[in-house]
Amino acid sequence: MDYLSLLKAQFNDRVDFRSRDERVLQLVAPLYHEDGDMIDIFLEESLADPSRIRVSDYGMTLMRLSYSYDLNTPNKERLFQRILAENGVQFENGNIFLETSPTHLYPAILQFAQVVGKVSNMRMYRRETVQSLFYEMLAEFVEESLGEFHPSERILPIPERDDLEVDFEFDIRPHPIYLFGVKDATKARLATISMLEFQKQQLAFKGYVVHEDFDGLPKKDRARITSAADKQFVSLEDFKENAERVLRLEVA
């Protein structure tokens, strides 16, 4: 049985194929976007390995997405790449694709349709996904924009206390700056405990905190971390706008 016949049987004869050229077939299958349009899926032999089948969208997913949502910022591009990586597909010249053996084509198509659905709905859950990238975006900004202050990542000021980890240390004299990224109440409490313990151990440092959403923390957590920290930035945007100026004042 060839792979097309096998695939048709696995879909209970509810699929068909349309020839796009001598190499490419479009799959007509009961796989739909939320608005009822059929998902564009194309099948062809892999150029790298003719024994494998490439499942792709020929750029139709991003074209469809562009009607309501543009990948026009680094953050959006990172979200897109993250979706692809987490779901085991590749991207090249606008084309989302994966390659599989003929015997595994059916589950590969279902996997591919799921990825297309996630990409197509980026505009609907972008807020949640952006929030999950808070630490990644903080690290990227520190690396790209604050290199002159000699940042080091994941520092243990008290070597035997690996539970009191600092996200970044800036090597500034006479006192290093310990920077904590705080996304939620749990991290706020850990940062507070860490800074208080460092103070108890009489370490010479200044404690900085970057919040994802300072106002979103419980009132008691806001009070505790404010008491423990030397400087706070109420959001990542606040940090991006002011960090360089503030650090220069520490150096002066």
Short mmCIF file of C-alpha atoms in Angstrom, two decimals:
data_model
loop_
_atom_site.label_atom_id
_atom_site.label_comp_id
_atom_site.label_asym_id
_atom_site.label_seq_id
_atom_site.Cartn_x
_atom_site.Cartn_y
_atom_site.Cartn_z
CA MET A 1 0.00 0.00 0.00
CA ASP A 2 1.48 3.37 -0.96
CA TYR A 3 1.52 6.17 1.60
CA LEU A 4 -1.41 8.05 0.05
CA SER A 5 -3.63 4.99 0.23
CA LEU A 6 -2.50 4.36 3.78
CA LEU A 7 -3.22 7.96 4.74
CA LYS A 8 -6.65 7.80 3.15
CA ALA A 9 -7.47 4.66 5.15
CA GLN A 10 -6.25 6.29 8.38
CA PHE A 11 -8.58 9.24 7.73
CA ASN A 12 -11.45 6.80 7.06
CA ASP A 13 -11.54 7.88 3.39
CA ARG A 14 -12.37 11.44 4.41
CA VAL A 15 -9.43 12.98 2.58
CA ASP A 16 -8.54 13.76 -0.99
CA PHE A 17 -5.50 15.10 -2.83
CA ARG A 18 -5.15 17.90 -5.36
CA SER A 19 -2.10 18.08 -7.56
CA ARG A 20 -0.35 21.46 -7.47
CA ASP A 21 2.55 20.45 -9.71
CA GLU A 22 4.42 17.25 -10.51
CA ARG A 23 5.90 17.11 -7.02
CA VAL A 24 3.36 18.74 -4.73
CA LEU A 25 -0.04 17.52 -3.53
CA GLN A 26 -2.47 19.57 -1.49
CA LEU A 27 -4.22 17.61 1.23
CA VAL A 28 -7.98 18.11 1.43
CA ALA A 29 -8.85 16.92 4.94
CA PRO A 30 -11.32 17.71 7.75
CA LEU A 31 -8.81 19.92 9.55
CA TYR A 32 -10.06 23.48 10.05
CA HIS A 33 -9.20 26.89 11.41
CA GLU A 34 -11.55 28.30 14.05
CA ASP A 35 -13.43 30.29 11.43
CA GLY A 36 -14.19 27.14 9.46
CA ASP A 37 -11.62 27.54 6.68
CA MET A 38 -9.68 24.42 5.85
CA ILE A 39 -6.03 24.35 6.95
CA ASP A 40 -3.62 24.51 4.02
CA ILE A 41 -1.41 21.41 4.07
CA PHE A 42 0.86 20.29 1.24
CA LEU A 43 2.73 17.02 0.77
CA GLU A 44 5.86 16.34 -1.25
CA GLU A 45 8.92 14.15 -1.24
CA SER A 46 11.79 15.59 0.78
CA LEU A 47 14.54 16.99 -1.42
CA ALA A 48 17.16 15.91 1.13
CA ASP A 49 15.80 12.38 1.48
CA PRO A 50 13.27 11.07 -1.08
CA SER A 51 12.25 8.33 1.35
CA ARG A 52 10.69 10.96 3.63
CA ILE A 53 7.64 13.17 3.15
CA ARG A 54 7.63 16.90 3.78
CA VAL A 55 4.43 18.32 5.28
CA SER A 56 4.26 22.09 4.78
CA ASP A 57 2.00 25.10 4.49
CA TYR A 58 3.78 26.90 1.63
CA GLY A 59 3.61 30.18 3.55
CA MET A 60 -0.17 30.21 3.83
CA THR A 61 -0.23 30.32 7.65
CA LEU A 62 1.78 33.53 7.97
CA MET A 63 -0.10 35.10 5.10
CA ARG A 64 -3.36 34.37 6.87
CA LEU A 65 -1.99 35.62 10.18
CA SER A 66 -0.80 38.89 8.60
CA TYR A 67 -4.40 39.96 7.98
CA SER A 68 -4.80 40.63 11.72
CA TYR A 69 -1.37 40.29 13.36
CA ASP A 70 2.11 41.24 12.16
CA LEU A 71 5.37 39.67 13.32
CA ASN A 72 6.90 43.13 13.36
CA THR A 73 8.79 43.20 16.67
CA PRO A 74 11.58 41.07 18.16
CA ASN A 75 9.26 39.88 20.92
CA LYS A 76 6.62 38.67 18.47
CA GLU A 77 9.28 36.94 16.40
CA ARG A 78 10.55 35.18 19.52
CA LEU A 79 7.03 34.02 20.33
CA PHE A 80 6.66 32.61 16.84
CA GLN A 81 10.02 30.81 16.95
CA ARG A 82 9.22 29.44 20.38
CA ILE A 83 5.94 27.92 19.19
CA LEU A 84 7.73 26.23 16.31
CA ALA A 85 10.57 24.89 18.48
CA GLU A 86 8.28 23.58 21.20
CA ASN A 87 6.16 21.73 18.64
CA GLY A 88 8.95 20.16 16.59
CA VAL A 89 8.52 21.95 13.27
CA GLN A 90 10.89 24.00 11.13
CA PHE A 91 10.68 27.30 9.28
CA GLU A 92 12.35 28.41 6.08
CA ASN A 93 11.58 31.25 3.66
CA GLY A 94 8.12 31.78 5.12
CA ASN A 95 7.30 28.08 4.98
CA ILE A 96 6.41 26.07 8.10
CA PHE A 97 7.22 22.40 7.63
CA LEU A 98 8.20 19.06 9.13
CA GLU A 99 9.50 15.88 7.56
CA THR A 100 8.48 12.35 8.43
CA SER A 101 8.45 8.80 7.16
CA PRO A 102 5.46 7.65 5.07
CA THR A 103 4.35 5.27 7.83
CA HIS A 104 4.18 8.13 10.36
CA LEU A 105 2.51 10.61 8.05
CA TYR A 106 -0.90 10.52 9.74
CA PRO A 107 0.27 11.60 13.23
CA ALA A 108 2.66 14.08 11.61
CA ILE A 109 -0.23 15.76 9.80
CA LEU A 110 -2.24 16.00 13.02
CA GLN A 111 0.79 17.48 14.77
CA PHE A 112 1.32 19.93 11.93
CA ALA A 113 -2.32 21.05 11.97
CA GLN A 114 -2.05 21.71 15.69
CA VAL A 115 1.01 23.92 15.16
CA VAL A 116 -0.73 25.86 12.39
CA GLY A 117 -3.63 26.45 14.76
CA LYS A 118 -1.32 27.79 17.46
CA VAL A 119 0.46 30.15 15.07
CA SER A 120 -2.83 31.33 13.58
CA ASN A 121 -4.11 32.19 17.06
CA MET A 122 -1.01 34.05 18.26
CA ARG A 123 -3.01 37.28 18.42
CA MET A 124 -5.42 35.68 20.91
CA TYR A 125 -2.92 34.55 23.53
CA ARG A 126 0.02 36.86 22.94
CA ARG A 127 -0.41 38.57 26.34
CA GLU A 128 -0.05 35.30 28.24
CA THR A 129 2.93 34.22 26.14
CA VAL A 130 4.67 37.58 26.41
CA GLN A 131 4.37 37.35 30.18
CA SER A 132 5.98 33.91 30.17
CA LEU A 133 8.99 35.43 28.40
CA PHE A 134 9.67 38.03 31.09
CA TYR A 135 12.94 36.49 32.28
CA GLU A 136 14.11 35.80 28.75
CA MET A 137 13.49 39.41 27.72
CA LEU A 138 15.21 40.70 30.85
CA ALA A 139 18.28 38.56 30.15
CA GLU A 140 18.37 39.68 26.53
CA PHE A 141 18.28 43.36 27.50
CA VAL A 142 21.01 42.95 30.12
CA GLU A 143 23.23 41.13 27.64
CA GLU A 144 22.66 43.49 24.72
CA SER A 145 22.43 46.88 26.45
CA LEU A 146 24.24 46.72 29.79
CA GLY A 147 27.43 44.89 28.87
CA GLU A 148 29.63 47.82 29.90
CA PHE A 149 28.67 47.15 33.52
CA HIS A 150 30.11 43.60 33.32
CA PRO A 151 27.01 41.55 34.18
CA SER A 152 27.33 37.97 35.43
CA GLU A 153 24.35 35.64 35.50
CA ARG A 154 23.13 33.31 38.27
CA ILE A 155 25.46 34.35 41.07
CA LEU A 156 25.67 32.74 44.52
CA PRO A 157 26.94 35.44 46.92
CA ILE A 158 26.89 32.84 49.72
CA PRO A 159 28.38 29.77 48.00
CA GLU A 160 26.91 27.26 50.41
CA ARG A 161 23.41 28.71 49.96
CA ASP A 162 22.40 27.70 46.44
CA ASP A 163 18.81 28.61 47.27
CA LEU A 164 19.77 32.31 47.40
CA GLU A 165 20.64 32.87 43.77
CA VAL A 166 20.98 36.33 42.22
CA ASP A 167 19.77 36.66 38.64
CA PHE A 168 22.50 39.15 37.65
CA GLU A 169 25.46 40.78 39.30
CA PHE A 170 26.91 44.04 37.94
CA ASP A 171 30.59 44.41 38.80
CA ILE A 172 30.47 47.99 40.05
CA ARG A 173 32.78 49.38 42.72
CA PRO A 174 32.78 49.81 45.62
CA HIS A 175 29.64 47.65 45.90
CA PRO A 176 28.36 45.16 43.31
CA ILE A 177 24.73 45.40 42.33
CA TYR A 178 22.58 42.30 42.68
CA LEU A 179 19.64 42.35 40.28
CA PHE A 180 16.53 40.21 40.77
CA GLY A 181 13.81 39.74 38.15
CA VAL A 182 10.43 39.39 39.85
CA LYS A 183 7.54 37.98 37.88
CA ASP A 184 5.19 37.01 40.71
CA ALA A 185 4.70 36.90 44.47
CA THR A 186 6.75 33.72 44.86
CA LYS A 187 9.82 35.29 43.27
CA ALA A 188 9.22 38.52 45.21
CA ARG A 189 9.40 36.58 48.48
CA LEU A 190 12.54 34.73 47.41
CA ALA A 191 14.24 37.99 46.37
CA THR A 192 13.27 39.59 49.68
CA ILE A 193 14.59 36.65 51.71
CA SER A 194 17.82 36.64 49.67
CA MET A 195 18.52 40.35 50.15
CA LEU A 196 17.75 40.17 53.88
CA GLU A 197 20.08 37.20 54.30
CA PHE A 198 22.86 38.97 52.40
CA GLN A 199 22.39 41.95 54.70
CA LYS A 200 22.45 39.67 57.72
CA GLN A 201 25.75 38.23 56.49
CA GLN A 202 27.03 41.82 56.12
CA LEU A 203 27.77 41.46 52.41
CA ALA A 204 28.60 44.73 50.66
CA PHE A 205 26.08 45.08 47.84
CA LYS A 206 23.10 47.01 46.52
CA GLY A 207 19.90 45.17 45.75
CA TYR A 208 17.97 46.05 42.59
CA VAL A 209 14.65 44.55 41.55
CA VAL A 210 12.93 44.54 38.16
CA HIS A 211 9.23 43.71 38.37
CA GLU A 212 7.01 42.44 35.65
CA ASP A 213 4.06 44.10 37.39
CA PHE A 214 4.80 45.72 40.75
CA ASP A 215 1.18 46.81 41.27
CA GLY A 216 0.03 43.24 40.69
CA LEU A 217 1.85 41.95 43.78
CA PRO A 218 -0.04 41.48 47.06
CA LYS A 219 0.24 44.53 49.32
CA LYS A 220 2.36 42.76 51.94
CA ASP A 221 4.83 41.52 49.35
CA ARG A 222 5.18 45.01 47.92
CA ALA A 223 5.94 46.36 51.40
CA ARG A 224 8.48 43.66 52.25
CA ILE A 225 10.46 43.89 49.03
CA THR A 226 10.43 47.68 49.15
CA SER A 227 11.98 47.52 52.61
CA ALA A 228 14.68 45.07 51.51
CA ALA A 229 15.68 46.54 48.12
CA ASP A 230 17.82 49.59 47.40
CA LYS A 231 16.16 50.27 44.03
CA GLN A 232 13.12 48.94 42.22
CA PHE A 233 11.86 49.20 38.65
CA VAL A 234 8.12 48.75 38.49
CA SER A 235 8.16 47.10 35.07
CA LEU A 236 10.54 45.78 32.43
CA GLU A 237 9.88 48.88 30.33
CA ASP A 238 10.81 51.06 33.30
CA PHE A 239 14.07 49.12 33.61
CA LYS A 240 14.84 49.42 29.90
CA GLU A 241 14.25 53.16 29.96
CA ASN A 242 16.23 53.95 33.11
CA ALA A 243 18.71 51.17 33.92
CA GLU A 244 21.67 52.61 32.03
CA ARG A 245 21.25 56.05 33.60
CA VAL A 246 20.89 54.60 37.09
CA LEU A 247 23.88 52.33 36.75
CA ARG A 248 26.02 55.19 35.46
CA LEU A 249 25.19 57.09 38.64
CA GLU A 250 26.44 54.12 40.65
CA VAL A 251 29.72 54.16 38.73
CA ALA A 252 30.24 57.93 39.06
#
